[in-house]
PDB file of C-alpha atoms in Angstrom:
ATOM      1  CA  MET A1400     -40.372  61.444  19.686  1.00  0.00           C
ATOM      2  CA  LYS A1401     -41.003  58.386  21.515  1.00  0.00           C
ATOM      3  CA  THR A1402     -40.095  57.162  24.858  1.00  0.00           C
ATOM      4  CA  ASP A1403     -40.121  53.719  25.799  1.00  0.00           C
ATOM      5  CA  MET A1404     -39.890  53.744  29.903  1.00  0.00           C
ATOM      6  CA  LYS A1405     -38.276  50.589  31.484  1.00  0.00           C
ATOM      7  CA  THR A1406     -37.264  50.249  35.127  1.00  0.00           C
ATOM      8  CA  GLY A1407     -34.236  52.321  35.813  1.00  0.00           C
ATOM      9  CA  PHE A1408     -33.874  53.200  32.255  1.00  0.00           C
ATOM     10  CA  ALA A1409     -35.342  54.536  29.228  1.00  0.00           C
ATOM     11  CA  PHE A1410     -35.099  54.130  25.314  1.00  0.00           C
ATOM     12  CA  VAL A1411     -36.096  57.479  23.755  1.00  0.00           C
ATOM     13  CA  TYR A1412     -36.507  57.184  19.960  1.00  0.00           C
ATOM     14  CA  MET A1413     -35.436  60.551  17.769  1.00  0.00           C
ATOM     15  CA  ARG A1414     -36.949  61.436  14.352  1.00  0.00           C
ATOM     16  CA  TYR A1415     -33.389  63.068  13.486  1.00  0.00           C
ATOM     17  CA  LYS A1416     -30.161  61.617  14.405  1.00  0.00           C
ATOM     18  CA  GLU A1417     -28.915  65.234  14.980  1.00  0.00           C
ATOM     19  CA  ASP A1418     -31.613  65.625  17.645  1.00  0.00           C
ATOM     20  CA  GLY A1419     -30.100  62.469  19.341  1.00  0.00           C
ATOM     21  CA  ASP A1420     -26.575  63.865  18.978  1.00  0.00           C
ATOM     22  CA  GLU A1421     -27.583  66.949  20.587  1.00  0.00           C
ATOM     23  CA  ALA A1422     -29.511  65.187  23.520  1.00  0.00           C
ATOM     24  CA  VAL A1423     -26.764  62.753  24.248  1.00  0.00           C
ATOM     25  CA  ARG A1424     -24.338  66.228  24.333  1.00  0.00           C
ATOM     26  CA  ARG A1425     -26.453  68.185  26.662  1.00  0.00           C
ATOM     27  CA  LEU A1426     -27.870  65.662  29.039  1.00  0.00           C
ATOM     28  CA  ASP A1427     -25.066  63.103  29.392  1.00  0.00           C
ATOM     29  CA  ARG A1428     -23.552  63.216  33.107  1.00  0.00           C
ATOM     30  CA  SER A1429     -26.265  66.007  33.915  1.00  0.00           C
ATOM     31  CA  GLU A1430     -28.464  65.988  37.024  1.00  0.00           C
ATOM     32  CA  TRP A1431     -31.951  64.761  37.422  1.00  0.00           C
ATOM     33  CA  GLY A1432     -34.716  64.641  39.879  1.00  0.00           C
ATOM     34  CA  ARG A1433     -35.302  65.505  43.348  1.00  0.00           C
ATOM     35  CA  LYS A1434     -32.189  63.048  44.588  1.00  0.00           C
ATOM     36  CA  ARG A1435     -29.952  64.928  41.924  1.00  0.00           C
ATOM     37  CA  ARG A1436     -28.966  61.454  39.886  1.00  0.00           C
ATOM     38  CA  LEU A1437     -26.465  61.649  37.478  1.00  0.00           C
ATOM     39  CA  LEU A1438     -27.732  60.876  33.905  1.00  0.00           C
ATOM     40  CA  ARG A1439     -25.917  58.689  31.558  1.00  0.00           C
ATOM     41  CA  VAL A1440     -27.167  59.546  28.185  1.00  0.00           C
ATOM     42  CA  GLU A1441     -25.718  57.422  25.375  1.00  0.00           C
ATOM     43  CA  TRP A1442     -26.609  55.809  22.217  1.00  0.00           C
ATOM     44  CA  ALA A1443     -28.102  52.469  22.287  1.00  0.00           C
ATOM     45  CA  GLN A1444     -25.968  49.512  21.007  1.00  0.00           C
ATOM     46  CA  HIS A1445     -28.112  47.469  18.521  1.00  0.00           C
ATOM     47  CA  LYS A1446     -27.451  43.811  18.244  1.00  0.00           C
ATOM     48  CA  GLU A1447     -27.949  41.922  14.982  1.00  0.00           C
ATOM     49  CA  SER A1448     -30.476  39.704  16.445  1.00  0.00           C
ATOM     50  CA  ASP A1449     -32.449  42.696  17.511  1.00  0.00           C
ATOM     51  CA  LEU A1450     -32.977  44.359  14.433  1.00  0.00           C
ATOM     52  CA  LYS A1451     -33.658  40.884  12.803  1.00  0.00           C
ATOM     53  CA  ARG A1452     -36.558  40.544  15.025  1.00  0.00           C
ATOM     54  CA  ASP A1453     -37.868  43.911  14.151  1.00  0.00           C
ATOM     55  CA  THR A1454     -37.771  42.966  10.724  1.00  0.00           C
ATOM     56  CA  ARG A1455     -39.783  39.543   9.809  1.00  0.00           C
ATOM     57  CA  PRO A1456     -43.654  39.983  10.460  1.00  0.00           C
ATOM     58  CA  SER A1457     -45.914  37.434  12.234  1.00  0.00           C
ATOM     59  CA  ARG A1458     -49.287  36.966  13.280  1.00  0.00           C
ATOM     60  CA  THR A1459     -48.725  37.383  17.178  1.00  0.00           C
ATOM     61  CA  LEU A1460     -47.752  40.313  18.834  1.00  0.00           C
ATOM     62  CA  PHE A1461     -45.590  40.497  22.156  1.00  0.00           C
ATOM     63  CA  VAL A1462     -46.781  43.314  24.071  1.00  0.00           C
ATOM     64  CA  VAL A1463     -45.095  44.798  27.491  1.00  0.00           C
ATOM     65  CA  ASN A1464     -45.201  47.883  29.656  1.00  0.00           C
ATOM     66  CA  PHE A1465     -48.990  48.057  30.138  1.00  0.00           C
ATOM     67  CA  ASP A1466     -50.301  48.022  33.981  1.00  0.00           C
ATOM     68  CA  VAL A1467     -50.322  44.670  35.208  1.00  0.00           C
ATOM     69  CA  ARG A1468     -52.694  45.657  37.956  1.00  0.00           C
ATOM     70  CA  ARG A1469     -55.211  47.324  36.201  1.00  0.00           C
ATOM     71  CA  THR A1470     -55.171  45.936  32.649  1.00  0.00           C
ATOM     72  CA  SER A1471     -57.369  42.628  31.854  1.00  0.00           C
ATOM     73  CA  GLU A1472     -57.182  40.511  28.846  1.00  0.00           C
ATOM     74  CA  ARG A1473     -60.275  42.219  27.887  1.00  0.00           C
ATOM     75  CA  ASP A1474     -58.821  45.567  28.220  1.00  0.00           C
ATOM     76  CA  ILE A1475     -55.955  44.492  25.670  1.00  0.00           C
ATOM     77  CA  GLU A1476     -58.357  42.814  23.157  1.00  0.00           C
ATOM     78  CA  ARG A1477     -60.317  46.187  23.030  1.00  0.00           C
ATOM     79  CA  PHE A1478     -57.250  47.873  22.421  1.00  0.00           C
ATOM     80  CA  PHE A1479     -56.033  46.017  19.600  1.00  0.00           C
ATOM     81  CA  MET A1480     -59.437  44.451  18.129  1.00  0.00           C
ATOM     82  CA  ARG A1481     -59.611  47.702  15.986  1.00  0.00           C
ATOM     83  CA  TYR A1482     -56.729  46.731  14.000  1.00  0.00           C
ATOM     84  CA  GLY A1483     -58.575  43.187  12.713  1.00  0.00           C
ATOM     85  CA  ASN A1484     -60.189  40.052  14.264  1.00  0.00           C
ATOM     86  CA  LEU A1485     -58.284  38.526  17.119  1.00  0.00           C
ATOM     87  CA  THR A1486     -57.533  34.819  17.661  1.00  0.00           C
ATOM     88  CA  ARG A1487     -55.905  35.045  21.082  1.00  0.00           C
ATOM     89  CA  VAL A1488     -55.067  37.417  24.087  1.00  0.00           C
ATOM     90  CA  GLN A1489     -53.225  36.136  26.741  1.00  0.00           C
ATOM     91  CA  ILE A1490     -51.535  37.915  29.790  1.00  0.00           C
ATOM     92  CA  LYS A1491     -48.672  36.179  30.991  1.00  0.00           C
ATOM     93  CA  LYS A1492     -47.158  37.808  34.309  1.00  0.00           C
ATOM     94  CA  ASN A1493     -45.991  41.118  32.779  1.00  0.00           C
ATOM     95  CA  TYR A1494     -46.265  40.907  29.256  1.00  0.00           C
ATOM     96  CA  ALA A1495     -48.986  39.889  26.583  1.00  0.00           C
ATOM     97  CA  PHE A1496     -49.570  37.808  23.857  1.00  0.00           C
ATOM     98  CA  VAL A1497     -52.109  39.245  21.022  1.00  0.00           C
ATOM     99  CA  GLN A1498     -52.643  37.009  17.875  1.00  0.00           C
ATOM    100  CA  PHE A1499     -54.476  37.770  14.678  1.00  0.00           C
ATOM    101  CA  PRO A1500     -55.743  35.611  11.864  1.00  0.00           C
ATOM    102  CA  ASP A1501     -53.343  36.916   9.250  1.00  0.00           C
ATOM    103  CA  VAL A1502     -50.033  38.819   9.316  1.00  0.00           C
ATOM    104  CA  GLU A1503     -51.232  41.931   7.476  1.00  0.00           C
ATOM    105  CA  SER A1504     -53.616  42.719  10.390  1.00  0.00           C
ATOM    106  CA  ALA A1505     -50.742  42.411  12.902  1.00  0.00           C
ATOM    107  CA  VAL A1506     -48.605  44.476  10.882  1.00  0.00           C
ATOM    108  CA  ARG A1507     -51.020  47.092  10.679  1.00  0.00           C
ATOM    109  CA  ALA A1508     -51.479  46.700  14.780  1.00  0.00           C
ATOM    110  CA  LEU A1509     -47.735  47.142  15.249  1.00  0.00           C
ATOM    111  CA  GLU A1510     -47.320  49.986  13.340  1.00  0.00           C
ATOM    112  CA  ARG A1511     -50.337  51.709  15.369  1.00  0.00           C
ATOM    113  CA  THR A1512     -49.542  50.360  18.916  1.00  0.00           C
ATOM    114  CA  ASN A1513     -45.708  50.485  19.363  1.00  0.00           C
ATOM    115  CA  GLY A1514     -45.211  53.627  21.305  1.00  0.00           C
ATOM    116  CA  ALA A1515     -48.843  54.265  21.768  1.00  0.00           C
ATOM    117  CA  GLN A1516     -50.419  55.166  25.253  1.00  0.00           C
ATOM    118  CA  MET A1517     -52.868  52.565  27.097  1.00  0.00           C
ATOM    119  CA  ASP A1518     -53.998  53.993  30.372  1.00  0.00           C
ATOM    120  CA  GLY A1519     -50.834  56.404  30.510  1.00  0.00           C
ATOM    121  CA  ARG A1520     -48.162  53.782  29.837  1.00  0.00           C
ATOM    122  CA  THR A1521     -46.180  53.698  26.525  1.00  0.00           C
ATOM    123  CA  LEU A1522     -46.641  50.027  25.003  1.00  0.00           C
ATOM    124  CA  THR A1523     -43.634  47.975  23.545  1.00  0.00           C
ATOM    125  CA  VAL A1524     -45.027  45.858  20.639  1.00  0.00           C
ATOM    126  CA  GLU A1525     -43.138  43.506  18.812  1.00  0.00           C
ATOM    127  CA  TYR A1526     -43.468  40.320  16.391  1.00  0.00           C
ATOM    128  CA  VAL A1527     -43.070  36.850  17.905  1.00  0.00           C
ATOM    129  CA  GLN A1528     -40.907  34.881  15.844  1.00  0.00           C
ATOM    130  CA  ASN A1529     -40.704  31.419  14.690  1.00  0.00           C
ATOM    131  CA  GLU A1530     -44.436  30.638  15.187  1.00  0.00           C
ATOM    132  CA  ASP A1531     -45.306  26.912  15.026  1.00  0.00           C
ATOM    133  CA  PRO A1532     -48.902  25.760  14.761  1.00  0.00           C
ATOM    134  CA  SER A1533     -47.867  22.216  15.547  1.00  0.00           C
ATOM    135  CA  PHE A1534     -47.585  22.305  18.817  1.00  0.00           C
ATOM    136  CA  ARG A1535     -50.700  21.418  21.341  1.00  0.00           C
ATOM    137  CA  ASP A1536     -52.253  23.334  24.052  1.00  0.00           C
ATOM    138  CA  ASP A1537     -53.513  22.136  27.403  1.00  0.00           C
ATOM    139  CA  ARG A1538     -57.096  21.358  25.973  1.00  0.00           C
ATOM    140  CA  GLY A1539     -55.801  18.858  23.213  1.00  0.00           C
ATOM    141  CA  GLY A1540     -55.928  21.556  20.427  1.00  0.00           C
ATOM    142  CA  ARG A1541     -52.967  22.854  18.567  1.00  0.00           C
ATOM    143  CA  ASP A1542     -50.949  25.359  20.629  1.00  0.00           C
ATOM    144  CA  SER A1543     -50.267  28.411  18.230  1.00  0.00           C
ATOM    145  CA  ARG A1544     -47.463  29.724  20.601  1.00  0.00           C
ATOM    146  CA  SER A1545     -44.572  29.880  18.941  1.00  0.00           C
ATOM    147  CA  PRO A1546     -41.300  28.012  20.649  1.00  0.00           C
ATOM    148  CA  ALA A1547     -40.138  32.030  21.515  1.00  0.00           C
ATOM    149  CA  GLU A1548     -43.618  32.559  23.267  1.00  0.00           C
ATOM    150  CA  ARG A1549     -43.318  29.374  25.200  1.00  0.00           C
ATOM    151  CA  LYS A1550     -39.678  30.147  26.310  1.00  0.00           C
ATOM    152  CA  ALA A1551     -40.474  33.729  27.295  1.00  0.00           C
ATOM    153  CA  GLU A1552     -43.368  32.159  29.241  1.00  0.00           C
ATOM    154  CA  ARG A1553     -40.858  30.334  31.350  1.00  0.00           C
ATOM    155  CA  SER A1554     -38.358  33.090  31.124  1.00  0.00           C
ATOM    156  CA  PRO A1555     -37.573  34.987  34.275  1.00  0.00           C
ATOM    157  CA  SER A1556     -35.933  37.735  32.234  1.00  0.00           C
ATOM    158  CA  TYR A1557     -39.432  39.099  31.823  1.00  0.00           C
ATOM    159  CA  ASP A1558     -40.362  39.092  35.238  1.00  0.00           C
ATOM    160  CA  ARG A1559     -39.900  42.662  36.871  1.00  0.00           C
TER     161      ARG A1559
END
Protein backbone atom coordinates (compact mmCIF):
# COMPACT_ATOMS: atom_id res chain seq x y z
CA MET A 1 0.00 0.00 0.00
CA LYS A 2 1.25 3.49 -0.86
CA THR A 3 -0.18 6.75 0.43
CA ASP A 4 0.15 10.12 -1.29
CA MET A 5 -0.82 12.84 1.20
CA LYS A 6 -2.25 16.12 -0.07
CA THR A 7 -3.74 19.09 1.75
CA GLY A 8 -7.21 18.02 2.84
CA PHE A 9 -7.16 14.63 1.12
CA ALA A 10 -4.97 11.66 0.24
CA PHE A 11 -4.60 8.98 -2.39
CA VAL A 12 -4.10 5.46 -1.10
CA TYR A 13 -2.79 2.95 -3.61
CA MET A 14 -3.79 -0.61 -2.76
CA ARG A 15 -2.07 -3.67 -4.17
CA TYR A 16 -5.34 -5.58 -4.58
CA LYS A 17 -8.67 -4.15 -5.75
CA GLU A 18 -10.51 -6.26 -3.15
CA ASP A 19 -8.58 -4.51 -0.34
CA GLY A 20 -9.59 -1.15 -1.81
CA ASP A 21 -13.23 -2.23 -2.03
CA GLU A 22 -13.13 -3.25 1.62
CA ALA A 23 -11.48 0.03 2.68
CA VAL A 24 -14.14 2.05 0.85
CA ARG A 25 -16.94 -0.05 2.39
CA ARG A 26 -15.58 0.14 5.96
CA LEU A 27 -14.22 3.70 6.07
CA ASP A 28 -16.59 5.81 3.98
CA ARG A 29 -18.66 8.05 6.27
CA SER A 30 -16.76 6.99 9.38
CA GLU A 31 -15.51 9.55 11.92
CA TRP A 32 -11.80 10.32 12.14
CA GLY A 33 -9.43 12.36 14.30
CA ARG A 34 -9.86 14.55 17.38
CA LYS A 35 -12.56 16.59 15.73
CA ARG A 36 -14.40 13.43 14.66
CA ARG A 37 -14.59 14.56 11.06
CA LEU A 38 -16.62 12.51 8.65
CA LEU A 39 -14.37 10.72 6.15
CA ARG A 40 -15.30 10.44 2.51
CA VAL A 41 -13.61 7.38 1.02
CA GLU A 42 -14.15 6.53 -2.63
CA TRP A 43 -12.37 5.29 -5.72
CA ALA A 44 -10.42 8.02 -7.53
CA GLN A 45 -11.71 9.04 -10.92
CA HIS A 46 -8.99 8.77 -13.56
CA LYS A 47 -9.05 11.04 -16.56
CA GLU A 48 -7.59 9.78 -19.81
CA SER A 49 -5.04 12.62 -19.67
CA ASP A 50 -3.83 11.36 -16.27
CA LEU A 51 -3.28 7.88 -17.65
CA LYS A 52 -1.37 9.21 -20.66
CA ARG A 53 0.85 11.35 -18.42
CA ASP A 54 2.02 8.28 -16.53
CA THR A 55 2.81 6.16 -19.56
CA ARG A 56 5.37 8.11 -21.63
CA PRO A 57 8.79 8.33 -19.97
CA SER A 58 10.97 11.41 -20.39
CA ARG A 59 14.38 12.51 -19.12
CA THR A 60 12.86 15.04 -16.71
CA LEU A 61 10.95 14.19 -13.55
CA PHE A 62 8.44 16.41 -11.75
CA VAL A 63 8.73 16.00 -7.96
CA VAL A 64 6.24 17.17 -5.30
CA ASN A 65 5.52 16.73 -1.60
CA PHE A 66 9.03 17.28 -0.24
CA ASP A 67 9.45 19.62 2.75
CA VAL A 68 10.00 22.97 1.03
CA ARG A 69 11.33 24.61 4.20
CA ARG A 70 14.01 22.00 4.89
CA THR A 71 14.87 20.62 1.45
CA SER A 72 17.50 22.19 -0.78
CA GLU A 73 18.36 21.46 -4.40
CA ARG A 74 21.46 19.68 -3.09
CA ASP A 75 19.27 17.40 -0.92
CA ILE A 76 17.17 16.45 -3.94
CA GLU A 77 20.32 15.94 -5.99
CA ARG A 78 21.74 13.55 -3.38
CA PHE A 79 18.42 11.67 -3.22
CA PHE A 80 18.20 11.14 -7.01
CA MET A 81 21.87 10.82 -8.05
CA ARG A 82 22.02 7.16 -7.03
CA TYR A 83 19.88 6.37 -10.09
CA GLY A 84 22.18 8.05 -12.62
CA ASN A 85 24.00 11.25 -13.51
CA LEU A 86 21.91 14.40 -13.27
CA THR A 87 21.93 17.27 -15.72
CA ARG A 88 19.67 19.57 -13.70
CA VAL A 89 17.92 19.87 -10.36
CA GLN A 90 15.73 22.88 -9.83
CA ILE A 91 13.26 23.74 -7.07
CA LYS A 92 10.40 26.04 -8.03
CA LYS A 93 8.15 27.06 -5.12
CA ASN A 94 6.87 23.71 -3.79
CA TYR A 95 7.89 21.41 -6.64
CA ALA A 96 11.12 20.42 -8.32
CA PHE A 97 12.46 19.22 -11.65
CA VAL A 98 15.11 16.51 -11.80
CA GLN A 99 16.65 15.91 -15.20
CA PHE A 100 18.78 12.97 -16.31
CA PRO A 101 20.87 12.77 -19.49
CA ASP A 102 18.92 9.69 -20.63
CA VAL A 103 15.42 8.29 -20.31
CA GLU A 104 16.61 4.98 -18.85
CA SER A 105 18.02 6.68 -15.73
CA ALA A 106 14.83 8.71 -15.31
CA VAL A 107 12.70 5.57 -15.57
CA ARG A 108 14.83 3.82 -12.94
CA ALA A 109 14.61 6.86 -10.65
CA LEU A 110 10.83 7.23 -11.02
CA GLU A 111 10.26 3.54 -10.30
CA ARG A 112 12.28 3.76 -7.10
CA THR A 113 11.33 7.22 -5.83
CA ASN A 114 7.62 7.65 -6.56
CA GLY A 115 6.02 6.89 -3.21
CA ALA A 116 9.39 6.81 -1.43
CA GLN A 117 10.02 8.64 1.83
CA MET A 118 12.25 11.73 1.95
CA ASP A 119 12.57 13.32 5.38
CA GLY A 120 9.30 11.75 6.49
CA ARG A 121 7.33 12.89 3.43
CA THR A 122 5.97 10.62 0.68
CA LEU A 123 7.22 11.89 -2.67
CA THR A 124 5.11 12.00 -5.81
CA VAL A 125 7.27 11.72 -8.91
CA GLU A 126 5.97 11.92 -12.49
CA TYR A 127 7.43 12.28 -15.96
CA VAL A 128 7.44 15.72 -17.58
CA GLN A 129 5.95 15.46 -21.05
CA ASN A 130 6.75 17.26 -24.29
CA GLU A 131 10.40 18.00 -23.62
CA ASP A 132 11.62 20.50 -26.19
CA PRO A 133 15.35 21.29 -26.10
CA SER A 134 14.96 24.17 -28.58
CA PHE A 135 13.98 26.73 -25.92
CA ARG A 136 16.71 29.01 -24.59
CA ASP A 137 17.31 29.88 -20.95
CA ASP A 138 18.21 33.28 -19.44
CA ARG A 139 21.94 32.59 -19.81
CA GLY A 140 21.70 32.36 -23.60
CA GLY A 141 21.98 28.59 -23.68
CA ARG A 142 19.35 26.07 -24.54
CA ASP A 143 16.45 25.82 -22.09
CA SER A 144 15.81 22.12 -21.70
CA ARG A 145 12.53 22.71 -19.91
CA SER A 146 9.47 21.40 -21.66
CA PRO A 147 6.46 23.62 -22.37
CA ALA A 148 4.74 21.79 -19.50
CA GLU A 149 7.58 22.74 -17.14
CA ARG A 150 7.43 26.36 -18.18
CA LYS A 151 3.65 26.34 -17.77
CA ALA A 152 3.96 24.66 -14.35
CA GLU A 153 6.42 27.36 -13.29
CA ARG A 154 3.78 29.99 -14.03
CA SER A 155 0.79 27.95 -12.89
CA PRO A 156 -0.82 28.86 -9.56
CA SER A 157 -2.30 25.34 -9.37
CA TYR A 158 0.92 24.07 -7.76
CA ASP A 159 0.96 26.77 -5.07
CA ARG A 160 -0.23 25.49 -1.72
